[in-house]
PDB file of C-alpha atoms and ligand atoms in Angstrom:
ATOM      1  CA  MET A   1      -0.466  -0.189   0.241  1.00 66.00           C
ATOM      2  CA  ALA A   2       1.012   3.643  -1.182  1.00 79.00           C
ATOM      3  CA  GLU A   3       2.787   5.385   2.064  1.00 90.00           C
ATOM      4  CA  MET A   4       0.058   8.193   4.017  1.00 94.00           C
ATOM      5  CA  ARG A   5       0.951  10.935   5.798  1.00 98.00           C
ATOM      6  CA  ILE A   6      -1.604  11.592   7.367  1.00 98.00           C
ATOM      7  CA  VAL A   7      -3.256  14.655  10.421  1.00 98.00           C
ATOM      8  CA  LEU A   8      -6.527  14.077  12.479  1.00 98.00           C
ATOM      9  CA  LEU A   9      -8.479  17.669  13.299  1.00 98.00           C
ATOM     10  CA  GLY A  10     -10.888  18.677  15.838  1.00 97.00           C
ATOM     11  CA  ALA A  11     -12.707  20.096  19.132  1.00 97.00           C
ATOM     12  CA  PRO A  12     -12.152  17.232  22.047  1.00 95.00           C
ATOM     13  CA  GLY A  13     -14.790  14.341  21.660  1.00 93.00           C
ATOM     14  CA  SER A  14     -15.184  14.659  17.238  1.00 96.00           C
ATOM     15  CA  GLY A  15     -13.758  11.327  17.465  1.00 96.00           C
ATOM     16  CA  LYS A  16     -10.505  11.714  16.167  1.00 97.00           C
ATOM     17  CA  GLY A  17      -8.909   8.218  17.961  1.00 96.00           C
ATOM     18  CA  THR A  18     -12.237   6.876  16.885  1.00 96.00           C
ATOM     19  CA  GLN A  19     -11.038   7.614  13.724  1.00 98.00           C
ATOM     20  CA  ALA A  20      -7.604   7.241  13.953  1.00 98.00           C
ATOM     21  CA  GLU A  21      -7.925   3.704  14.913  1.00 97.00           C
ATOM     22  CA  ARG A  22     -10.346   2.649  11.909  1.00 97.00           C
ATOM     23  CA  LEU A  23      -8.304   4.504   9.148  1.00 97.00           C
ATOM     24  CA  ALA A  24      -5.298   2.819  10.862  1.00 96.00           C
ATOM     25  CA  GLY A  25      -6.647  -0.859  10.164  1.00 92.00           C
ATOM     26  CA  ARG A  26      -7.604   0.294   6.621  1.00 93.00           C
ATOM     27  CA  LEU A  27      -3.902   1.974   5.292  1.00 94.00           C
ATOM     28  CA  GLY A  28      -2.195  -0.243   7.230  1.00 94.00           C
ATOM     29  CA  VAL A  29       0.043   2.790   8.848  1.00 97.00           C
ATOM     30  CA  PRO A  30      -0.236   3.430  12.834  1.00 98.00           C
ATOM     31  CA  ALA A  31      -2.732   5.338  14.353  1.00 98.00           C
ATOM     32  CA  ILE A  32      -0.119   7.621  16.871  1.00 98.00           C
ATOM     33  CA  SER A  33      -2.756   9.477  19.571  1.00 98.00           C
ATOM     34  CA  THR A  34      -0.357  12.186  21.532  1.00 98.00           C
ATOM     35  CA  GLY A  35      -3.515  12.396  24.046  1.00 97.00           C
ATOM     36  CA  GLU A  36      -3.563   7.646  24.411  1.00 97.00           C
ATOM     37  CA  MET A  37       0.235   8.552  24.798  1.00 98.00           C
ATOM     38  CA  LEU A  38      -0.233  10.975  27.850  1.00 98.00           C
ATOM     39  CA  ARG A  39      -3.175   8.863  29.383  1.00 97.00           C
ATOM     40  CA  ALA A  40      -0.828   5.753  29.283  1.00 98.00           C
ATOM     41  CA  ALA A  41       2.322   7.784  31.304  1.00 98.00           C
ATOM     42  CA  VAL A  42       0.270   9.212  34.133  1.00 98.00           C
ATOM     43  CA  ALA A  43      -1.460   5.233  34.637  1.00 98.00           C
ATOM     44  CA  GLY A  44       1.911   4.080  34.608  1.00 98.00           C
ATOM     45  CA  ASP A  45       3.194   7.025  36.705  1.00 98.00           C
ATOM     46  CA  THR A  46       5.931   7.561  34.238  1.00 98.00           C
ATOM     47  CA  PRO A  47       8.421  10.937  35.338  1.00 98.00           C
ATOM     48  CA  LEU A  48       6.342  12.619  31.946  1.00 98.00           C
ATOM     49  CA  GLY A  49       3.076  11.352  33.261  1.00 98.00           C
ATOM     50  CA  GLN A  50       3.742  12.813  36.696  1.00 98.00           C
ATOM     51  CA  ARG A  51       4.735  15.967  35.656  1.00 97.00           C
ATOM     52  CA  VAL A  52       1.248  16.339  33.005  1.00 98.00           C
ATOM     53  CA  GLU A  53      -1.253  14.638  35.018  1.00 97.00           C
ATOM     54  CA  GLN A  54      -2.503  17.685  36.643  1.00 97.00           C
ATOM     55  CA  ILE A  55      -2.154  19.795  33.251  1.00 98.00           C
ATOM     56  CA  MET A  56      -4.574  16.886  31.523  1.00 97.00           C
ATOM     57  CA  ALA A  57      -6.559  16.675  35.044  1.00 96.00           C
ATOM     58  CA  VAL A  58      -7.358  20.993  33.973  1.00 96.00           C
ATOM     59  CA  GLY A  59      -7.835  20.800  30.123  1.00 96.00           C
ATOM     60  CA  ASP A  60      -4.516  22.713  29.094  1.00 97.00           C
ATOM     61  CA  LEU A  61      -2.457  21.609  26.736  1.00 98.00           C
ATOM     62  CA  VAL A  62       0.776  19.735  28.248  1.00 98.00           C
ATOM     63  CA  ASP A  63       4.143  22.334  26.412  1.00 98.00           C
ATOM     64  CA  ASP A  64       5.251  22.389  23.389  1.00 98.00           C
ATOM     65  CA  THR A  65       9.031  20.403  24.277  1.00 98.00           C
ATOM     66  CA  THR A  66       7.415  18.522  26.652  1.00 98.00           C
ATOM     67  CA  MET A  67       5.564  17.581  22.909  1.00 98.00           C
ATOM     68  CA  THR A  68       8.369  17.633  20.808  1.00 98.00           C
ATOM     69  CA  ALA A  69       9.917  14.324  22.878  1.00 97.00           C
ATOM     70  CA  VAL A  70       6.954  12.125  22.482  1.00 98.00           C
ATOM     71  CA  VAL A  71       6.151  12.979  19.583  1.00 98.00           C
ATOM     72  CA  GLU A  72      10.006  12.993  17.660  1.00 98.00           C
ATOM     73  CA  GLU A  73      10.443   9.374  19.658  1.00 97.00           C
ATOM     74  CA  ARG A  74       7.268   7.764  18.285  1.00 98.00           C
ATOM     75  CA  LEU A  75       7.561   9.217  14.712  1.00 97.00           C
ATOM     76  CA  GLY A  76      10.976   7.776  15.053  1.00 96.00           C
ATOM     77  CA  LYS A  77       9.647   4.286  15.655  1.00 97.00           C
ATOM     78  CA  SER A  78       9.925   1.834  13.021  1.00 96.00           C
ATOM     79  CA  ASP A  79       6.362   0.821  11.948  1.00 96.00           C
ATOM     80  CA  ALA A  80       5.906   4.729  11.394  1.00 97.00           C
ATOM     81  CA  ARG A  81       8.422   5.148   8.451  1.00 94.00           C
ATOM     82  CA  ARG A  82       5.900   4.161   5.649  1.00 94.00           C
ATOM     83  CA  GLY A  83       3.310   6.782   7.227  1.00 97.00           C
ATOM     84  CA  PHE A  84       0.736   7.893  10.684  1.00 98.00           C
ATOM     85  CA  ILE A  85      -2.737   8.531  11.035  1.00 98.00           C
ATOM     86  CA  LEU A  86      -2.041  11.920  13.616  1.00 98.00           C
ATOM     87  CA  ASP A  87      -4.524  12.090  16.067  1.00 98.00           C
ATOM     88  CA  GLY A  88      -4.378  15.317  18.600  1.00 97.00           C
ATOM     89  CA  TYR A  89      -0.747  16.406  17.191  1.00 98.00           C
ATOM     90  CA  PRO A  90      -0.226  18.962  16.067  1.00 98.00           C
ATOM     91  CA  ARG A  91      -2.368  21.305  18.462  1.00 98.00           C
ATOM     92  CA  THR A  92      -0.237  24.698  18.532  1.00 98.00           C
ATOM     93  CA  ILE A  93       0.962  26.791  15.360  1.00 98.00           C
ATOM     94  CA  ALA A  94       4.531  25.495  17.435  1.00 98.00           C
ATOM     95  CA  GLN A  95       3.573  21.772  16.646  1.00 98.00           C
ATOM     96  CA  VAL A  96       2.139  22.280  13.486  1.00 98.00           C
ATOM     97  CA  GLN A  97       6.621  24.046  12.881  1.00 98.00           C
ATOM     98  CA  THR A  98       7.936  21.469  15.053  1.00 98.00           C
ATOM     99  CA  LEU A  99       6.497  18.741  13.002  1.00 98.00           C
ATOM    100  CA  ASP A 100       6.846  19.848   9.711  1.00 98.00           C
ATOM    101  CA  GLU A 101      10.847  20.209  10.382  1.00 98.00           C
ATOM    102  CA  LEU A 102      10.839  16.227  11.985  1.00 97.00           C
ATOM    103  CA  LEU A 103       9.470  15.427   8.598  1.00 97.00           C
ATOM    104  CA  ALA A 104      11.795  17.059   5.834  1.00 97.00           C
ATOM    105  CA  ALA A 105      14.778  16.351   8.142  1.00 96.00           C
ATOM    106  CA  ALA A 106      13.322  12.466   7.213  1.00 95.00           C
ATOM    107  CA  GLY A 107      12.663  13.274   4.143  1.00 95.00           C
ATOM    108  CA  GLN A 108       9.115  13.648   4.432  1.00 96.00           C
ATOM    109  CA  SER A 109       5.633  15.217   4.677  1.00 96.00           C
ATOM    110  CA  LEU A 110       2.335  15.121   5.516  1.00 97.00           C
ATOM    111  CA  ASP A 111      -0.183  14.765   2.613  1.00 96.00           C
ATOM    112  CA  ALA A 112      -3.348  15.915   3.965  1.00 97.00           C
ATOM    113  CA  VAL A 113      -4.999  16.808   7.233  1.00 98.00           C
ATOM    114  CA  VAL A 114      -8.195  15.966   7.776  1.00 98.00           C
ATOM    115  CA  ARG A 115     -10.742  18.382   9.865  1.00 98.00           C
ATOM    116  CA  ILE A 116     -13.476  16.040  11.619  1.00 98.00           C
ATOM    117  CA  GLU A 117     -15.900  19.163  11.896  1.00 98.00           C
ATOM    118  CA  VAL A 118     -19.168  18.660  14.877  1.00 97.00           C
ATOM    119  CA  SER A 119     -21.474  20.576  16.787  1.00 96.00           C
ATOM    120  CA  GLU A 120     -20.629  21.799  20.526  1.00 93.00           C
ATOM    121  CA  THR A 121     -23.694  20.525  21.565  1.00 93.00           C
ATOM    122  CA  GLU A 122     -23.009  16.793  19.916  1.00 94.00           C
ATOM    123  CA  LEU A 123     -19.397  17.205  21.409  1.00 93.00           C
ATOM    124  CA  VAL A 124     -20.370  18.274  25.141  1.00 91.00           C
ATOM    125  CA  ARG A 125     -23.179  15.188  25.168  1.00 92.00           C
ATOM    126  CA  ARG A 126     -20.648  12.365  23.493  1.00 92.00           C
ATOM    127  CA  ALA A 127     -17.781  13.687  26.047  1.00 87.00           C
ATOM    128  CA  LEU A 128     -20.735  13.692  29.189  1.00 87.00           C
ATOM    129  CA  ALA A 129     -21.364   9.855  27.923  1.00 91.00           C
ATOM    130  CA  ARG A 130     -17.927   8.931  27.319  1.00 87.00           C
ATOM    131  CA  ARG A 131     -16.856   9.683  31.535  1.00 83.00           C
ATOM    132  CA  ARG A 132     -13.220  10.041  30.581  1.00 87.00           C
ATOM    133  CA  ALA A 133     -11.167  11.779  33.552  1.00 85.00           C
ATOM    134  CA  ASP A 134     -10.618  14.209  31.883  1.00 88.00           C
ATOM    135  CA  ASP A 135     -14.176  14.799  31.017  1.00 88.00           C
ATOM    136  CA  GLY A 136     -16.747  16.940  33.455  1.00 89.00           C
ATOM    137  CA  GLU A 137     -18.694  19.502  32.225  1.00 89.00           C
ATOM    138  CA  GLU A 138     -16.237  22.353  33.460  1.00 92.00           C
ATOM    139  CA  VAL A 139     -12.949  20.460  31.559  1.00 93.00           C
ATOM    140  CA  LEU A 140     -14.776  19.954  28.824  1.00 93.00           C
ATOM    141  CA  LYS A 141     -15.382  23.693  28.724  1.00 93.00           C
ATOM    142  CA  ALA A 142     -12.441  24.657  28.909  1.00 95.00           C
ATOM    143  CA  ARG A 143     -10.689  21.873  26.817  1.00 96.00           C
ATOM    144  CA  LEU A 144     -12.884  23.823  24.091  1.00 95.00           C
ATOM    145  CA  ALA A 145     -11.699  27.359  24.460  1.00 97.00           C
ATOM    146  CA  VAL A 146      -8.021  26.215  24.977  1.00 97.00           C
ATOM    147  CA  TYR A 147      -9.579  24.304  21.501  1.00 97.00           C
ATOM    148  CA  ARG A 148     -10.635  27.607  20.253  1.00 97.00           C
ATOM    149  CA  GLU A 149      -7.829  29.522  20.936  1.00 98.00           C
ATOM    150  CA  LYS A 150      -4.597  27.487  20.489  1.00 98.00           C
ATOM    151  CA  THR A 151      -5.542  24.907  17.563  1.00 98.00           C
ATOM    152  CA  GLU A 152      -8.460  26.657  15.494  1.00 97.00           C
ATOM    153  CA  PRO A 153      -6.369  28.825  13.961  1.00 98.00           C
ATOM    154  CA  LEU A 154      -4.348  25.066  11.610  1.00 98.00           C
ATOM    155  CA  ILE A 155      -7.227  24.696  10.313  1.00 98.00           C
ATOM    156  CA  ALA A 156      -6.584  27.938   7.945  1.00 98.00           C
ATOM    157  CA  HIS A 157      -2.614  27.863   8.437  1.00 98.00           C
ATOM    158  CA  TYR A 158      -3.382  24.428   6.541  1.00 98.00           C
ATOM    159  CA  GLY A 159      -6.435  25.241   4.560  1.00 97.00           C
ATOM    160  CA  ASP A 160      -3.452  28.490   3.359  1.00 98.00           C
ATOM    161  CA  ARG A 161      -1.305  25.129   2.480  1.00 97.00           C
ATOM    162  CA  GLY A 162      -3.674  23.775   0.085  1.00 97.00           C
ATOM    163  CA  LEU A 163      -3.516  20.944   2.738  1.00 97.00           C
ATOM    164  CA  LEU A 164      -6.940  21.250   4.891  1.00 98.00           C
ATOM    165  CA  ARG A 165      -9.550  18.037   3.511  1.00 97.00           C
ATOM    166  CA  GLU A 166     -13.186  18.195   5.310  1.00 97.00           C
ATOM    167  CA  VAL A 167     -16.002  16.370   7.238  1.00 98.00           C
ATOM    168  CA  ASP A 168     -19.156  15.728   8.555  1.00 98.00           C
ATOM    169  CA  GLY A 169     -18.010  14.346  12.127  1.00 98.00           C
ATOM    170  CA  SER A 170     -21.791  14.018  13.641  1.00 97.00           C
ATOM    171  CA  ARG A 171     -22.920  11.137  11.610  1.00 97.00           C
ATOM    172  CA  SER A 172     -22.018   7.512  11.985  1.00 97.00           C
ATOM    173  CA  MET A 173     -18.119   5.965  12.937  1.00 97.00           C
ATOM    174  CA  GLU A 174     -18.477   4.048   9.439  1.00 97.00           C
ATOM    175  CA  GLU A 175     -20.135   6.656   7.407  1.00 98.00           C
ATOM    176  CA  VAL A 176     -17.669   9.321   9.140  1.00 98.00           C
ATOM    177  CA  THR A 177     -14.398   6.803   8.561  1.00 98.00           C
ATOM    178  CA  ASP A 178     -16.049   6.393   4.474  1.00 97.00           C
ATOM    179  CA  GLU A 179     -16.069  10.886   4.095  1.00 97.00           C
ATOM    180  CA  ILE A 180     -12.135  10.701   5.103  1.00 97.00           C
ATOM    181  CA  LEU A 181     -11.246   7.936   2.768  1.00 97.00           C
ATOM    182  CA  GLY A 182     -12.995   9.471  -0.421  1.00 96.00           C
ATOM    183  CA  VAL A 183     -11.496  12.688   0.516  1.00 96.00           C
ATOM    184  CA  LEU A 184      -8.041  11.445   0.656  1.00 95.00           C
ATOM    185  CA  ALA A 185      -9.076   9.818  -2.243  1.00 89.00           C
ATOM    186  CA  VAL A 186      -8.390   5.975  -0.881  1.00 75.00           C
ATOM    187  CA  ARG A 187      -9.741   3.067  -2.827  1.00 64.00           C
ATOM    188  CA  VAL A 188      -9.567   0.077   0.203  1.00 60.00           C
TER     189      VAL A 188
HETATM  190  P1  B4P B 201      -7.343  13.885  23.546  1.00 66.65           P
HETATM  191  O1  B4P B 201      -6.651  12.377  23.992  1.00 66.65           O
HETATM  192  O2  B4P B 201      -7.004  14.402  22.127  1.00 66.65           O
HETATM  193  O3  B4P B 201      -9.271  13.626  23.159  1.00 66.65           O
HETATM  194  P2  B4P B 201     -10.105  14.056  22.800  1.00 66.65           P
HETATM  195  O4  B4P B 201      -9.825  15.241  22.160  1.00 66.65           O
HETATM  196  O5  B4P B 201     -11.177  13.970  23.595  1.00 66.65           O
HETATM  197  O6  B4P B 201     -10.267  12.933  21.534  1.00 66.65           O
HETATM  198  P3  B4P B 201     -11.015  12.593  20.398  1.00 66.65           P
HETATM  199  O7  B4P B 201     -11.002  14.000  19.627  1.00 66.65           O
HETATM  200  O8  B4P B 201     -10.041  11.214  20.299  1.00 66.65           O
HETATM  201  O9  B4P B 201     -12.336  11.760  20.827  1.00 66.65           O
HETATM  202  P4  B4P B 201     -12.918  10.537  20.537  1.00 66.65           P
HETATM  203  O10 B4P B 201     -12.582   9.799  19.632  1.00 66.65           O
HETATM  204  O11 B4P B 201     -12.242   9.831  21.725  1.00 66.65           O
HETATM  205  O12 B4P B 201      -6.424  14.706  24.820  1.00 66.65           O
HETATM  206  C1  B4P B 201      -6.125  14.369  26.235  1.00 66.65           C
HETATM  207  C2  B4P B 201      -5.641  15.174  26.466  1.00 66.65           C
HETATM  208  O13 B4P B 201      -4.186  15.441  26.127  1.00 66.65           O
HETATM  209  C3  B4P B 201      -5.795  16.767  26.096  1.00 66.65           C
HETATM  210  O14 B4P B 201      -7.002  17.357  26.250  1.00 66.65           O
HETATM  211  C4  B4P B 201      -4.275  17.635  26.676  1.00 66.65           C
HETATM  212  O15 B4P B 201      -3.905  17.613  27.494  1.00 66.65           O
HETATM  213  C5  B4P B 201      -3.421  16.365  26.600  1.00 66.65           C
HETATM  214  N1  B4P B 201      -3.254  16.648  25.012  1.00 66.65           N
HETATM  215  C6  B4P B 201      -3.372  15.749  23.937  1.00 66.65           C
HETATM  216  N2  B4P B 201      -1.828  15.612  23.059  1.00 66.65           N
HETATM  217  C7  B4P B 201      -1.785  17.709  22.988  1.00 66.65           C
HETATM  218  C8  B4P B 201      -0.925  18.067  22.279  1.00 66.65           C
HETATM  219  N3  B4P B 201      -0.432  17.639  20.955  1.00 66.65           N
HETATM  220  N4  B4P B 201      -0.665  18.986  22.659  1.00 66.65           N
HETATM  221  C9  B4P B 201      -0.178  19.160  23.886  1.00 66.65           C
HETATM  222  N5  B4P B 201      -1.483  18.915  24.829  1.00 66.65           N
HETATM  223  C10 B4P B 201      -2.312  17.310  24.231  1.00 66.65           C
HETATM  224  O16 B4P B 201     -14.224  10.446  20.391  1.00 66.65           O
HETATM  225  C11 B4P B 201     -14.866  10.935  21.638  1.00 66.65           C
HETATM  226  C12 B4P B 201     -16.245  10.026  21.934  1.00 66.65           C
HETATM  227  O17 B4P B 201     -17.297  10.006  21.359  1.00 66.65           O
HETATM  228  C13 B4P B 201     -16.113   8.664  22.650  1.00 66.65           C
HETATM  229  O18 B4P B 201     -16.927   8.231  23.795  1.00 66.65           O
HETATM  230  C14 B4P B 201     -16.558   8.514  20.994  1.00 66.65           C
HETATM  231  O19 B4P B 201     -17.559   6.444  20.902  1.00 66.65           O
HETATM  232  C15 B4P B 201     -17.744   8.808  20.672  1.00 66.65           C
HETATM  233  N6  B4P B 201     -17.793   8.744  18.980  1.00 66.65           N
HETATM  234  C16 B4P B 201     -16.532   9.190  18.222  1.00 66.65           C
HETATM  235  N7  B4P B 201     -17.142   9.494  17.375  1.00 66.65           N
HETATM  236  C17 B4P B 201     -18.507   8.902  17.108  1.00 66.65           C
HETATM  237  C18 B4P B 201     -19.657   8.989  15.746  1.00 66.65           C
HETATM  238  N8  B4P B 201     -18.778   9.114  14.538  1.00 66.65           N
HETATM  239  N9  B4P B 201     -20.764   9.311  16.910  1.00 66.65           N
HETATM  240  C19 B4P B 201     -21.369   8.567  17.665  1.00 66.65           C
HETATM  241  N10 B4P B 201     -20.462   8.587  19.541  1.00 66.65           N
HETATM  242  C20 B4P B 201     -19.228   9.165  18.137  1.00 66.65           C
END
């Protein structure tokens, strides 16, 4: 199968993690979720986990320097050599630049950035149904505000670069996956 380097962009609860797993299975490249990696570090009580636990608990973003180390190490693994579905990274303009640099150093570049769009009412409904530690109503509000301020500008940025593809994330998981494969022009 062809190499494929994709970023999934969307608000908390838009289904990035869900779609990353589904696409990874279809495209034969790993789903790389920075949120999952951080939650695993917290669960394992590693030095990284101890550093990020409080930040995540209040809905803030982990600092860009820490995230660079996390992502650089993960993208350096052999299973990511032929591509990846990045879920939850980049989330800031600084992270966009870091990712570009990491890929350029490996002679690689992104193929597409898929924005999964879901209304705020549906985001809140899903998060409250999921009941993860950072999904309480107050923390969720904080995470949405951080998303609007820090991550939403990435939509215009990737749009200007001609990499942005937009899909309606309010439909069923299967329909969203099919729509993403459609905008990526992938037949599997
Ligand atoms: P993430 O793990 O990325 O959390 P998320 O945005 O809530 O998840 P996602 O959009 O993937 O939703 P999901 O598929 O689970 O980040 C958590 C925290 O980690 C951040 O707040 C931050 O502190 C830190 N962090 C992570 N990356 C960082 C970075 N790069 N820089 C700094 N900090 C970082 O779906 C949500 C729910 O909806 C699920 O229950 C699912 O079953 C349901 N669902 C999904 N699709 C559906 C559909 N089509 N229909 C109905 N329900 C659906």
